[in-house]
Amino acid sequence: MYISPTENTTNLPRKGGYPDRLMLPAQTEIRAQKYSPFEVRARLCARVLELTKLSMSYQQIQTEIFESTHIWLSKGSISGWVRGIHNPSGGKNKFRAVASPELAYVIGVIAGDGNLSVHGYNYEMLLSVTDYDFAEEFSRCLAKILGKSHLYKVRWSEKRKRWIVQGSSILLHRFLSKPWQHLKNHIEHSSRSRFSFLRALFDSEGSITGRNLTISNTDLSLLLYVRKLLAKSGISTSIPRVTHRAGSILKDPSTGRTCRRRKDCYVMRVSPIDLLRFARKIGFSIERKKRVLPSFVDSFETPRRLDRLA
């Protein structure tokens, strides 16, 4: 959204008076254009609602707002805000920070493979991954918390060799821009929310190779928090350790592109004896990983049963 500056303005009548139409600013006033910044819209809307409580007419509100801010609001904008038809965040992609498993999953994705970006006035949540089902689950959760009746489109990028999902909401973007430490109440709201957050992180950063179920991240404090949440569910893990130092080369297996790591990378291993509990409580959204986990768990089933019989 854009606000055009003025060059000259005409004098308006005293506060509360009815302006002569010929005296209203014509081509030179600052007008609240269709895409004004969210902060500006929010302040204007709040002021309009305050003035409405004083029983002021729309024309009086127009004059008062212009005198105090040099922004000229249309009566249509004022009417829409007063009647609740419109709001500063726009009519679409409304967001309320109500704790849910879907919101916890989105928080986990953004802490993992997801990204927050701003393009002009679009505040986007974006996921670019090699597994379609991962992108589809992110799409479902994003649509749920933004009240969409349909899923966000999962599209294939031939250039990136990845599936991409992106949604836009300035309110959700602001919420997710907070450090994850500030979102613990939403993550730990319930066991389902906790499991969803962990599933999102293991979908993003988890790996099963041989007899190892591991999770990697450059944020050591995040891995220690994950360790704490897993312990609450009776799942033990190793202490995170450094696997790749900052400055080492990272290669994308899908595109072959290389980049240099900016931070140390840490890895943490889930205890093999707790894999069945992990599979039952947390698991994966990615079918490729789901298929590996049961066979990985099966290899430990017989010894554990024999231990119980003994």
PDB file of C-alpha atoms in Angstrom:
ATOM      1  CA  MET A   1       0.000   0.000   0.000  1.00  0.00           C
ATOM      2  CA  TYR A   2       1.130   3.448  -0.780  1.00  0.00           C
ATOM      3  CA  ILE A   3       0.584   6.943   0.506  1.00  0.00           C
ATOM      4  CA  SER A   4       1.217   9.778  -1.935  1.00  0.00           C
ATOM      5  CA  PRO A   5       2.611  13.012  -0.492  1.00  0.00           C
ATOM      6  CA  THR A   6       0.907  16.411  -0.860  1.00  0.00           C
ATOM      7  CA  GLU A   7       2.265  19.619  -2.169  1.00  0.00           C
ATOM      8  CA  ASN A   8      -0.358  22.121  -1.028  1.00  0.00           C
ATOM      9  CA  THR A   9      -3.524  21.757   0.984  1.00  0.00           C
ATOM     10  CA  THR A  10      -6.434  24.074   1.514  1.00  0.00           C
ATOM     11  CA  ASN A  11      -7.605  25.239   4.894  1.00  0.00           C
ATOM     12  CA  LEU A  12     -10.342  23.227   6.518  1.00  0.00           C
ATOM     13  CA  PRO A  13     -13.027  24.533   8.881  1.00  0.00           C
ATOM     14  CA  ARG A  14     -12.586  24.333  12.611  1.00  0.00           C
ATOM     15  CA  LYS A  15     -12.565  20.973  14.342  1.00  0.00           C
ATOM     16  CA  GLY A  16     -16.009  19.397  14.320  1.00  0.00           C
ATOM     17  CA  GLY A  17     -17.380  21.691  11.598  1.00  0.00           C
ATOM     18  CA  TYR A  18     -18.720  20.625   8.222  1.00  0.00           C
ATOM     19  CA  PRO A  19     -16.256  21.473   5.466  1.00  0.00           C
ATOM     20  CA  ASP A  20     -17.307  23.200   2.292  1.00  0.00           C
ATOM     21  CA  ARG A  21     -16.904  20.700  -0.531  1.00  0.00           C
ATOM     22  CA  LEU A  22     -14.917  23.243  -2.561  1.00  0.00           C
ATOM     23  CA  MET A  23     -12.483  23.633   0.300  1.00  0.00           C
ATOM     24  CA  LEU A  24     -11.672  19.950   0.603  1.00  0.00           C
ATOM     25  CA  PRO A  25      -8.192  18.861  -0.532  1.00  0.00           C
ATOM     26  CA  ALA A  26      -8.307  17.982  -4.186  1.00  0.00           C
ATOM     27  CA  GLN A  27      -5.232  16.578  -5.916  1.00  0.00           C
ATOM     28  CA  THR A  28      -2.654  17.463  -3.326  1.00  0.00           C
ATOM     29  CA  GLU A  29      -3.778  15.821  -0.093  1.00  0.00           C
ATOM     30  CA  ILE A  30      -2.242  12.679   1.374  1.00  0.00           C
ATOM     31  CA  ARG A  31      -4.721   9.955   0.643  1.00  0.00           C
ATOM     32  CA  ALA A  32      -4.927   6.540   2.281  1.00  0.00           C
ATOM     33  CA  GLN A  33      -4.442   4.468  -0.815  1.00  0.00           C
ATOM     34  CA  LYS A  34      -5.578   0.906  -1.272  1.00  0.00           C
ATOM     35  CA  TYR A  35      -2.296  -0.534  -0.058  1.00  0.00           C
ATOM     36  CA  SER A  36      -1.325   1.659   2.887  1.00  0.00           C
ATOM     37  CA  PRO A  37       1.096  -0.004   5.329  1.00  0.00           C
ATOM     38  CA  PHE A  38      -0.569  -2.173   7.954  1.00  0.00           C
ATOM     39  CA  GLU A  39       0.691   0.013  10.835  1.00  0.00           C
ATOM     40  CA  VAL A  40      -0.933   3.094   9.273  1.00  0.00           C
ATOM     41  CA  ARG A  41      -4.254   1.314   8.680  1.00  0.00           C
ATOM     42  CA  ALA A  42      -4.303  -0.067  12.200  1.00  0.00           C
ATOM     43  CA  ARG A  43      -3.746   3.380  13.759  1.00  0.00           C
ATOM     44  CA  LEU A  44      -6.326   5.009  11.517  1.00  0.00           C
ATOM     45  CA  CYS A  45      -8.917   2.338  12.231  1.00  0.00           C
ATOM     46  CA  ALA A  46      -8.416   2.652  15.986  1.00  0.00           C
ATOM     47  CA  ARG A  47      -8.815   6.434  15.778  1.00  0.00           C
ATOM     48  CA  VAL A  48     -11.938   6.147  13.609  1.00  0.00           C
ATOM     49  CA  LEU A  49     -13.564   3.811  16.127  1.00  0.00           C
ATOM     50  CA  GLU A  50     -12.700   6.215  18.953  1.00  0.00           C
ATOM     51  CA  LEU A  51     -14.304   9.118  17.111  1.00  0.00           C
ATOM     52  CA  THR A  52     -17.380   7.046  16.338  1.00  0.00           C
ATOM     53  CA  LYS A  53     -18.007   6.671  20.076  1.00  0.00           C
ATOM     54  CA  LEU A  54     -18.241  10.490  20.235  1.00  0.00           C
ATOM     55  CA  SER A  55     -21.236  10.319  17.847  1.00  0.00           C
ATOM     56  CA  MET A  56     -19.342  12.122  15.099  1.00  0.00           C
ATOM     57  CA  SER A  57     -20.565  11.853  11.524  1.00  0.00           C
ATOM     58  CA  TYR A  58     -18.425  10.296   8.786  1.00  0.00           C
ATOM     59  CA  GLN A  59     -17.771  13.767   7.378  1.00  0.00           C
ATOM     60  CA  GLN A  60     -16.652  15.050  10.771  1.00  0.00           C
ATOM     61  CA  ILE A  61     -14.399  12.001  11.187  1.00  0.00           C
ATOM     62  CA  GLN A  62     -12.898  12.670   7.741  1.00  0.00           C
ATOM     63  CA  THR A  63     -12.033  16.214   8.772  1.00  0.00           C
ATOM     64  CA  GLU A  64     -10.670  15.258  12.184  1.00  0.00           C
ATOM     65  CA  ILE A  65      -8.429  12.513  10.735  1.00  0.00           C
ATOM     66  CA  PHE A  66      -7.101  14.828   8.040  1.00  0.00           C
ATOM     67  CA  GLU A  67      -6.369  17.642  10.482  1.00  0.00           C
ATOM     68  CA  SER A  68      -4.425  15.337  12.802  1.00  0.00           C
ATOM     69  CA  THR A  69      -2.645  13.085  10.271  1.00  0.00           C
ATOM     70  CA  HIS A  70      -2.881  14.784   6.831  1.00  0.00           C
ATOM     71  CA  ILE A  71      -4.363  11.542   5.521  1.00  0.00           C
ATOM     72  CA  TRP A  72      -7.681  11.761   3.715  1.00  0.00           C
ATOM     73  CA  LEU A  73      -9.940   8.755   4.307  1.00  0.00           C
ATOM     74  CA  SER A  74     -12.882   7.972   2.085  1.00  0.00           C
ATOM     75  CA  LYS A  75     -16.286   7.652   3.702  1.00  0.00           C
ATOM     76  CA  GLY A  76     -16.374   4.110   2.341  1.00  0.00           C
ATOM     77  CA  SER A  77     -13.266   3.175   4.339  1.00  0.00           C
ATOM     78  CA  ILE A  78     -14.658   4.780   7.472  1.00  0.00           C
ATOM     79  CA  SER A  79     -18.020   3.045   7.016  1.00  0.00           C
ATOM     80  CA  GLY A  80     -16.374  -0.350   6.453  1.00  0.00           C
ATOM     81  CA  TRP A  81     -14.342  -0.075   9.653  1.00  0.00           C
ATOM     82  CA  VAL A  82     -17.229   1.253  11.747  1.00  0.00           C
ATOM     83  CA  ARG A  83     -19.625  -1.497  10.623  1.00  0.00           C
ATOM     84  CA  GLY A  84     -16.999  -4.225  10.966  1.00  0.00           C
ATOM     85  CA  ILE A  85     -17.163  -5.168   7.304  1.00  0.00           C
ATOM     86  CA  HIS A  86     -13.438  -4.556   6.858  1.00  0.00           C
ATOM     87  CA  ASN A  87     -10.440  -4.487   9.156  1.00  0.00           C
ATOM     88  CA  PRO A  88      -6.857  -3.185   8.831  1.00  0.00           C
ATOM     89  CA  SER A  89      -5.453  -6.637   8.083  1.00  0.00           C
ATOM     90  CA  GLY A  90      -7.732  -7.048   5.087  1.00  0.00           C
ATOM     91  CA  GLY A  91     -10.711  -9.315   4.553  1.00  0.00           C
ATOM     92  CA  LYS A  92      -8.652 -12.417   3.831  1.00  0.00           C
ATOM     93  CA  ASN A  93      -6.095 -14.457   5.729  1.00  0.00           C
ATOM     94  CA  LYS A  94      -7.236 -13.364   9.167  1.00  0.00           C
ATOM     95  CA  PHE A  95      -5.279 -14.904  11.991  1.00  0.00           C
ATOM     96  CA  ARG A  96      -5.990 -15.370  15.670  1.00  0.00           C
ATOM     97  CA  ALA A  97      -3.226 -16.766  17.862  1.00  0.00           C
ATOM     98  CA  VAL A  98      -5.308 -19.614  19.277  1.00  0.00           C
ATOM     99  CA  ALA A  99      -3.236 -22.634  20.314  1.00  0.00           C
ATOM    100  CA  SER A 100      -3.839 -25.745  18.200  1.00  0.00           C
ATOM    101  CA  PRO A 101      -1.886 -28.711  16.788  1.00  0.00           C
ATOM    102  CA  GLU A 102      -1.952 -27.037  13.353  1.00  0.00           C
ATOM    103  CA  LEU A 103      -0.442 -23.809  14.682  1.00  0.00           C
ATOM    104  CA  ALA A 104       2.217 -25.787  16.575  1.00  0.00           C
ATOM    105  CA  TYR A 105       3.074 -27.629  13.332  1.00  0.00           C
ATOM    106  CA  VAL A 106       3.511 -24.356  11.435  1.00  0.00           C
ATOM    107  CA  ILE A 107       5.708 -22.984  14.244  1.00  0.00           C
ATOM    108  CA  GLY A 108       7.842 -26.126  13.989  1.00  0.00           C
ATOM    109  CA  VAL A 109       8.160 -25.871  10.211  1.00  0.00           C
ATOM    110  CA  ILE A 110       9.279 -22.245  10.389  1.00  0.00           C
ATOM    111  CA  ALA A 111      11.836 -23.242  13.034  1.00  0.00           C
ATOM    112  CA  GLY A 112      13.028 -25.935  10.618  1.00  0.00           C
ATOM    113  CA  ASP A 113      12.876 -25.858   6.802  1.00  0.00           C
ATOM    114  CA  GLY A 114      10.330 -23.044   6.458  1.00  0.00           C
ATOM    115  CA  ASN A 115      11.014 -19.390   5.754  1.00  0.00           C
ATOM    116  CA  LEU A 116       9.412 -16.020   6.359  1.00  0.00           C
ATOM    117  CA  SER A 117       9.740 -13.477   3.582  1.00  0.00           C
ATOM    118  CA  VAL A 118       8.405 -10.068   2.590  1.00  0.00           C
ATOM    119  CA  HIS A 119       7.788  -9.146  -1.051  1.00  0.00           C
ATOM    120  CA  GLY A 120       6.395  -5.647  -1.322  1.00  0.00           C
ATOM    121  CA  TYR A 121       3.307  -5.785   0.847  1.00  0.00           C
ATOM    122  CA  ASN A 122       3.043  -9.582   0.858  1.00  0.00           C
ATOM    123  CA  TYR A 123       4.134 -11.130   4.142  1.00  0.00           C
ATOM    124  CA  GLU A 124       4.687 -14.769   3.270  1.00  0.00           C
ATOM    125  CA  MET A 125       5.248 -18.102   4.966  1.00  0.00           C
ATOM    126  CA  LEU A 126       7.087 -20.368   2.533  1.00  0.00           C
ATOM    127  CA  LEU A 127       8.188 -23.988   2.445  1.00  0.00           C
ATOM    128  CA  SER A 128      10.378 -25.437  -0.314  1.00  0.00           C
ATOM    129  CA  VAL A 129      11.059 -29.186   0.069  1.00  0.00           C
ATOM    130  CA  THR A 130      11.662 -32.388  -1.883  1.00  0.00           C
ATOM    131  CA  ASP A 131       8.743 -34.342  -0.335  1.00  0.00           C
ATOM    132  CA  TYR A 132       5.265 -33.581  -1.651  1.00  0.00           C
ATOM    133  CA  ASP A 133       3.485 -34.939   1.426  1.00  0.00           C
ATOM    134  CA  PHE A 134       5.504 -32.634   3.679  1.00  0.00           C
ATOM    135  CA  ALA A 135       4.459 -29.616   1.608  1.00  0.00           C
ATOM    136  CA  GLU A 136       0.863 -30.854   1.599  1.00  0.00           C
ATOM    137  CA  GLU A 137       0.747 -31.144   5.412  1.00  0.00           C
ATOM    138  CA  PHE A 138       2.148 -27.626   5.773  1.00  0.00           C
ATOM    139  CA  SER A 139      -0.492 -26.430   3.306  1.00  0.00           C
ATOM    140  CA  ARG A 140      -3.254 -28.096   5.340  1.00  0.00           C
ATOM    141  CA  CYS A 141      -2.117 -26.615   8.654  1.00  0.00           C
ATOM    142  CA  LEU A 142      -1.587 -23.169   7.150  1.00  0.00           C
ATOM    143  CA  ALA A 143      -5.056 -23.191   5.616  1.00  0.00           C
ATOM    144  CA  LYS A 144      -6.615 -24.351   8.883  1.00  0.00           C
ATOM    145  CA  ILE A 145      -5.171 -21.602  11.068  1.00  0.00           C
ATOM    146  CA  LEU A 146      -5.956 -18.915   8.476  1.00  0.00           C
ATOM    147  CA  GLY A 147      -9.543 -20.104   8.083  1.00  0.00           C
ATOM    148  CA  LYS A 148      -9.227 -21.027   4.411  1.00  0.00           C
ATOM    149  CA  SER A 149     -11.859 -23.290   2.866  1.00  0.00           C
ATOM    150  CA  HIS A 150      -9.289 -24.894   0.559  1.00  0.00           C
ATOM    151  CA  LEU A 151      -5.648 -25.895   0.806  1.00  0.00           C
ATOM    152  CA  TYR A 152      -2.845 -23.718  -0.446  1.00  0.00           C
ATOM    153  CA  LYS A 153      -1.487 -24.850  -3.784  1.00  0.00           C
ATOM    154  CA  VAL A 154       1.519 -27.169  -3.743  1.00  0.00           C
ATOM    155  CA  ARG A 155       3.502 -26.414  -6.887  1.00  0.00           C
ATOM    156  CA  TRP A 156       6.592 -28.000  -8.382  1.00  0.00           C
ATOM    157  CA  SER A 157       9.596 -25.793  -9.201  1.00  0.00           C
ATOM    158  CA  GLU A 158      11.631 -27.310 -11.993  1.00  0.00           C
ATOM    159  CA  LYS A 159      14.399 -24.817 -11.324  1.00  0.00           C
ATOM    160  CA  ARG A 160      14.709 -25.678  -7.631  1.00  0.00           C
ATOM    161  CA  LYS A 161      13.646 -29.321  -8.019  1.00  0.00           C
ATOM    162  CA  ARG A 162      11.362 -28.854  -5.035  1.00  0.00           C
ATOM    163  CA  TRP A 163       7.717 -28.646  -4.010  1.00  0.00           C
ATOM    164  CA  ILE A 164       6.740 -25.170  -2.873  1.00  0.00           C
ATOM    165  CA  VAL A 165       3.906 -23.882  -0.702  1.00  0.00           C
ATOM    166  CA  GLN A 166       3.437 -20.254   0.209  1.00  0.00           C
ATOM    167  CA  GLY A 167       0.731 -18.384   2.074  1.00  0.00           C
ATOM    168  CA  SER A 168       0.383 -14.734   2.964  1.00  0.00           C
ATOM    169  CA  SER A 169      -0.828 -13.103   6.178  1.00  0.00           C
ATOM    170  CA  ILE A 170       0.761 -10.123   7.868  1.00  0.00           C
ATOM    171  CA  LEU A 171      -0.678 -11.096  11.266  1.00  0.00           C
ATOM    172  CA  LEU A 172       0.597 -14.676  11.120  1.00  0.00           C
ATOM    173  CA  HIS A 173       3.924 -13.459   9.725  1.00  0.00           C
ATOM    174  CA  ARG A 174       4.328 -11.125  12.708  1.00  0.00           C
ATOM    175  CA  PHE A 175       3.420 -13.905  15.108  1.00  0.00           C
ATOM    176  CA  LEU A 176       5.945 -16.335  13.596  1.00  0.00           C
ATOM    177  CA  SER A 177       8.649 -13.651  13.479  1.00  0.00           C
ATOM    178  CA  LYS A 178       8.885 -13.829  17.256  1.00  0.00           C
ATOM    179  CA  PRO A 179      11.697 -15.984  18.665  1.00  0.00           C
ATOM    180  CA  TRP A 180      10.464 -19.539  19.245  1.00  0.00           C
ATOM    181  CA  GLN A 181      11.143 -19.043  22.963  1.00  0.00           C
ATOM    182  CA  HIS A 182       8.199 -16.613  22.997  1.00  0.00           C
ATOM    183  CA  LEU A 183       5.853 -19.209  21.487  1.00  0.00           C
ATOM    184  CA  LYS A 184       6.251 -21.949  24.098  1.00  0.00           C
ATOM    185  CA  ASN A 185       2.704 -21.494  25.409  1.00  0.00           C
ATOM    186  CA  HIS A 186       1.348 -22.403  21.971  1.00  0.00           C
ATOM    187  CA  ILE A 187       3.791 -25.279  21.536  1.00  0.00           C
ATOM    188  CA  GLU A 188       3.123 -26.798  24.963  1.00  0.00           C
ATOM    189  CA  HIS A 189      -0.590 -26.020  25.110  1.00  0.00           C
ATOM    190  CA  SER A 190      -1.470 -29.723  24.933  1.00  0.00           C
ATOM    191  CA  SER A 191       0.211 -33.039  24.224  1.00  0.00           C
ATOM    192  CA  ARG A 192      -1.185 -32.936  20.670  1.00  0.00           C
ATOM    193  CA  SER A 193       0.329 -29.503  20.090  1.00  0.00           C
ATOM    194  CA  ARG A 194       3.640 -30.675  21.520  1.00  0.00           C
ATOM    195  CA  PHE A 195       3.681 -33.752  19.292  1.00  0.00           C
ATOM    196  CA  SER A 196       2.770 -31.660  16.214  1.00  0.00           C
ATOM    197  CA  PHE A 197       5.625 -29.240  16.870  1.00  0.00           C
ATOM    198  CA  LEU A 198       8.064 -32.125  17.233  1.00  0.00           C
ATOM    199  CA  ARG A 199       6.707 -33.866  14.123  1.00  0.00           C
ATOM    200  CA  ALA A 200       7.220 -30.683  12.107  1.00  0.00           C
ATOM    201  CA  LEU A 201      10.828 -30.423  13.263  1.00  0.00           C
ATOM    202  CA  PHE A 202      11.545 -34.084  12.523  1.00  0.00           C
ATOM    203  CA  ASP A 203       9.852 -33.699   9.113  1.00  0.00           C
ATOM    204  CA  SER A 204      12.187 -30.751   8.505  1.00  0.00           C
ATOM    205  CA  GLU A 205      15.420 -31.780  10.158  1.00  0.00           C
ATOM    206  CA  GLY A 206      15.019 -35.456  11.031  1.00  0.00           C
ATOM    207  CA  SER A 207      16.886 -38.278   9.316  1.00  0.00           C
ATOM    208  CA  ILE A 208      16.854 -42.080   9.499  1.00  0.00           C
ATOM    209  CA  THR A 209      20.023 -43.775   8.338  1.00  0.00           C
ATOM    210  CA  GLY A 210      20.977 -47.290   9.331  1.00  0.00           C
ATOM    211  CA  ARG A 211      19.865 -47.647  12.949  1.00  0.00           C
ATOM    212  CA  ASN A 212      19.995 -43.947  13.710  1.00  0.00           C
ATOM    213  CA  LEU A 213      17.086 -41.564  14.060  1.00  0.00           C
ATOM    214  CA  THR A 214      18.633 -38.108  14.346  1.00  0.00           C
ATOM    215  CA  ILE A 215      17.687 -34.465  14.190  1.00  0.00           C
ATOM    216  CA  SER A 216      20.029 -31.650  13.154  1.00  0.00           C
ATOM    217  CA  ASN A 217      19.923 -27.890  13.538  1.00  0.00           C
ATOM    218  CA  THR A 218      22.249 -24.913  13.868  1.00  0.00           C
ATOM    219  CA  ASP A 219      20.316 -23.649  16.913  1.00  0.00           C
ATOM    220  CA  LEU A 220      21.699 -25.519  19.906  1.00  0.00           C
ATOM    221  CA  SER A 221      19.114 -24.022  22.263  1.00  0.00           C
ATOM    222  CA  LEU A 222      16.319 -25.317  20.009  1.00  0.00           C
ATOM    223  CA  LEU A 223      17.746 -28.859  20.063  1.00  0.00           C
ATOM    224  CA  LEU A 224      18.000 -28.730  23.859  1.00  0.00           C
ATOM    225  CA  TYR A 225      14.359 -27.639  23.984  1.00  0.00           C
ATOM    226  CA  VAL A 226      13.394 -30.527  21.682  1.00  0.00           C
ATOM    227  CA  ARG A 227      15.309 -32.849  23.996  1.00  0.00           C
ATOM    228  CA  LYS A 228      13.273 -31.558  26.929  1.00  0.00           C
ATOM    229  CA  LEU A 229       9.957 -32.043  25.086  1.00  0.00           C
ATOM    230  CA  LEU A 230      10.916 -35.565  24.021  1.00  0.00           C
ATOM    231  CA  ALA A 231      11.841 -36.402  27.619  1.00  0.00           C
ATOM    232  CA  LYS A 232       8.336 -35.324  28.703  1.00  0.00           C
ATOM    233  CA  SER A 233       7.023 -38.010  26.357  1.00  0.00           C
ATOM    234  CA  GLY A 234       9.368 -40.654  27.755  1.00  0.00           C
ATOM    235  CA  ILE A 235      11.768 -40.476  24.800  1.00  0.00           C
ATOM    236  CA  SER A 236      15.452 -40.172  25.630  1.00  0.00           C
ATOM    237  CA  THR A 237      18.103 -38.667  23.384  1.00  0.00           C
ATOM    238  CA  SER A 238      21.824 -38.093  23.259  1.00  0.00           C
ATOM    239  CA  ILE A 239      23.366 -34.743  24.115  1.00  0.00           C
ATOM    240  CA  PRO A 240      23.627 -32.603  20.937  1.00  0.00           C
ATOM    241  CA  ARG A 241      27.103 -32.531  19.420  1.00  0.00           C
ATOM    242  CA  VAL A 242      28.736 -30.575  16.613  1.00  0.00           C
ATOM    243  CA  THR A 243      28.866 -32.402  13.275  1.00  0.00           C
ATOM    244  CA  HIS A 244      29.828 -29.593  10.880  1.00  0.00           C
ATOM    245  CA  ARG A 245      31.715 -26.453  11.715  1.00  0.00           C
ATOM    246  CA  ALA A 246      30.903 -22.981  10.430  1.00  0.00           C
ATOM    247  CA  GLY A 247      32.771 -22.369   7.182  1.00  0.00           C
ATOM    248  CA  SER A 248      32.503 -25.952   5.902  1.00  0.00           C
ATOM    249  CA  ILE A 249      30.899 -26.658   2.513  1.00  0.00           C
ATOM    250  CA  LEU A 250      27.282 -27.831   2.221  1.00  0.00           C
ATOM    251  CA  LYS A 251      26.012 -29.447  -0.996  1.00  0.00           C
ATOM    252  CA  ASP A 252      22.342 -29.729  -1.969  1.00  0.00           C
ATOM    253  CA  PRO A 253      21.851 -33.310  -3.246  1.00  0.00           C
ATOM    254  CA  SER A 254      18.863 -32.273  -5.390  1.00  0.00           C
ATOM    255  CA  THR A 255      20.444 -29.419  -7.312  1.00  0.00           C
ATOM    256  CA  GLY A 256      24.151 -29.999  -6.745  1.00  0.00           C
ATOM    257  CA  ARG A 257      24.589 -26.429  -5.569  1.00  0.00           C
ATOM    258  CA  THR A 258      27.080 -25.725  -2.825  1.00  0.00           C
ATOM    259  CA  CYS A 259      27.243 -23.084  -0.120  1.00  0.00           C
ATOM    260  CA  ARG A 260      29.352 -22.355   2.913  1.00  0.00           C
ATOM    261  CA  ARG A 261      27.883 -22.936   6.358  1.00  0.00           C
ATOM    262  CA  ARG A 262      27.608 -19.789   8.447  1.00  0.00           C
ATOM    263  CA  LYS A 263      27.018 -21.580  11.763  1.00  0.00           C
ATOM    264  CA  ASP A 264      28.018 -24.774  13.524  1.00  0.00           C
ATOM    265  CA  CYS A 265      25.566 -27.610  12.894  1.00  0.00           C
ATOM    266  CA  TYR A 266      24.518 -29.886  15.771  1.00  0.00           C
ATOM    267  CA  VAL A 267      22.998 -33.359  15.707  1.00  0.00           C
ATOM    268  CA  MET A 268      21.044 -35.255  18.358  1.00  0.00           C
ATOM    269  CA  ARG A 269      20.166 -38.954  18.305  1.00  0.00           C
ATOM    270  CA  VAL A 270      16.947 -40.539  19.554  1.00  0.00           C
ATOM    271  CA  SER A 271      17.608 -43.534  21.746  1.00  0.00           C
ATOM    272  CA  PRO A 272      16.933 -46.796  19.826  1.00  0.00           C
ATOM    273  CA  ILE A 273      14.994 -48.272  22.756  1.00  0.00           C
ATOM    274  CA  ASP A 274      12.455 -45.420  22.496  1.00  0.00           C
ATOM    275  CA  LEU A 275      11.825 -45.624  18.755  1.00  0.00           C
ATOM    276  CA  LEU A 276       8.510 -47.414  19.159  1.00  0.00           C
ATOM    277  CA  ARG A 277       7.289 -44.707  21.516  1.00  0.00           C
ATOM    278  CA  PHE A 278       8.476 -42.062  19.041  1.00  0.00           C
ATOM    279  CA  ALA A 279       6.652 -43.801  16.191  1.00  0.00           C
ATOM    280  CA  ARG A 280       3.397 -44.014  18.157  1.00  0.00           C
ATOM    281  CA  LYS A 281       3.377 -40.500  19.637  1.00  0.00           C
ATOM    282  CA  ILE A 282       5.169 -38.325  17.086  1.00  0.00           C
ATOM    283  CA  GLY A 283       6.089 -40.066  13.845  1.00  0.00           C
ATOM    284  CA  PHE A 284       6.449 -38.339  10.486  1.00  0.00           C
ATOM    285  CA  SER A 285       4.167 -36.674   7.960  1.00  0.00           C
ATOM    286  CA  ILE A 286       6.537 -37.775   5.198  1.00  0.00           C
ATOM    287  CA  GLU A 287       5.661 -41.189   3.799  1.00  0.00           C
ATOM    288  CA  ARG A 288       9.274 -41.867   2.789  1.00  0.00           C
ATOM    289  CA  LYS A 289      10.341 -41.601   6.420  1.00  0.00           C
ATOM    290  CA  LYS A 290       7.235 -43.376   7.699  1.00  0.00           C
ATOM    291  CA  ARG A 291       8.131 -46.462   5.685  1.00  0.00           C
ATOM    292  CA  VAL A 292      11.601 -46.630   7.209  1.00  0.00           C
ATOM    293  CA  LEU A 293      10.566 -46.084  10.818  1.00  0.00           C
ATOM    294  CA  PRO A 294       8.416 -49.231  11.317  1.00  0.00           C
ATOM    295  CA  SER A 295      11.153 -51.540  10.026  1.00  0.00           C
ATOM    296  CA  PHE A 296      13.618 -49.679  12.207  1.00  0.00           C
ATOM    297  CA  VAL A 297      11.350 -50.203  15.223  1.00  0.00           C
ATOM    298  CA  ASP A 298      10.673 -53.866  14.428  1.00  0.00           C
ATOM    299  CA  SER A 299      14.321 -54.726  14.873  1.00  0.00           C
ATOM    300  CA  PHE A 300      14.032 -53.816  18.547  1.00  0.00           C
ATOM    301  CA  GLU A 301      10.649 -55.390  19.239  1.00  0.00           C
ATOM    302  CA  THR A 302      11.791 -58.964  19.819  1.00  0.00           C
ATOM    303  CA  PRO A 303      14.599 -58.164  22.301  1.00  0.00           C
ATOM    304  CA  ARG A 304      12.306 -55.915  24.302  1.00  0.00           C
ATOM    305  CA  ARG A 305       9.606 -58.569  24.465  1.00  0.00           C
ATOM    306  CA  LEU A 306      12.143 -61.139  25.603  1.00  0.00           C
ATOM    307  CA  ASP A 307      13.291 -58.731  28.285  1.00  0.00           C
ATOM    308  CA  ARG A 308       9.734 -58.398  29.549  1.00  0.00           C
ATOM    309  CA  LEU A 309       9.239 -62.173  29.559  1.00  0.00           C
ATOM    310  CA  ALA A 310      12.472 -62.653  31.493  1.00  0.00           C
TER     311      ALA A 310
END
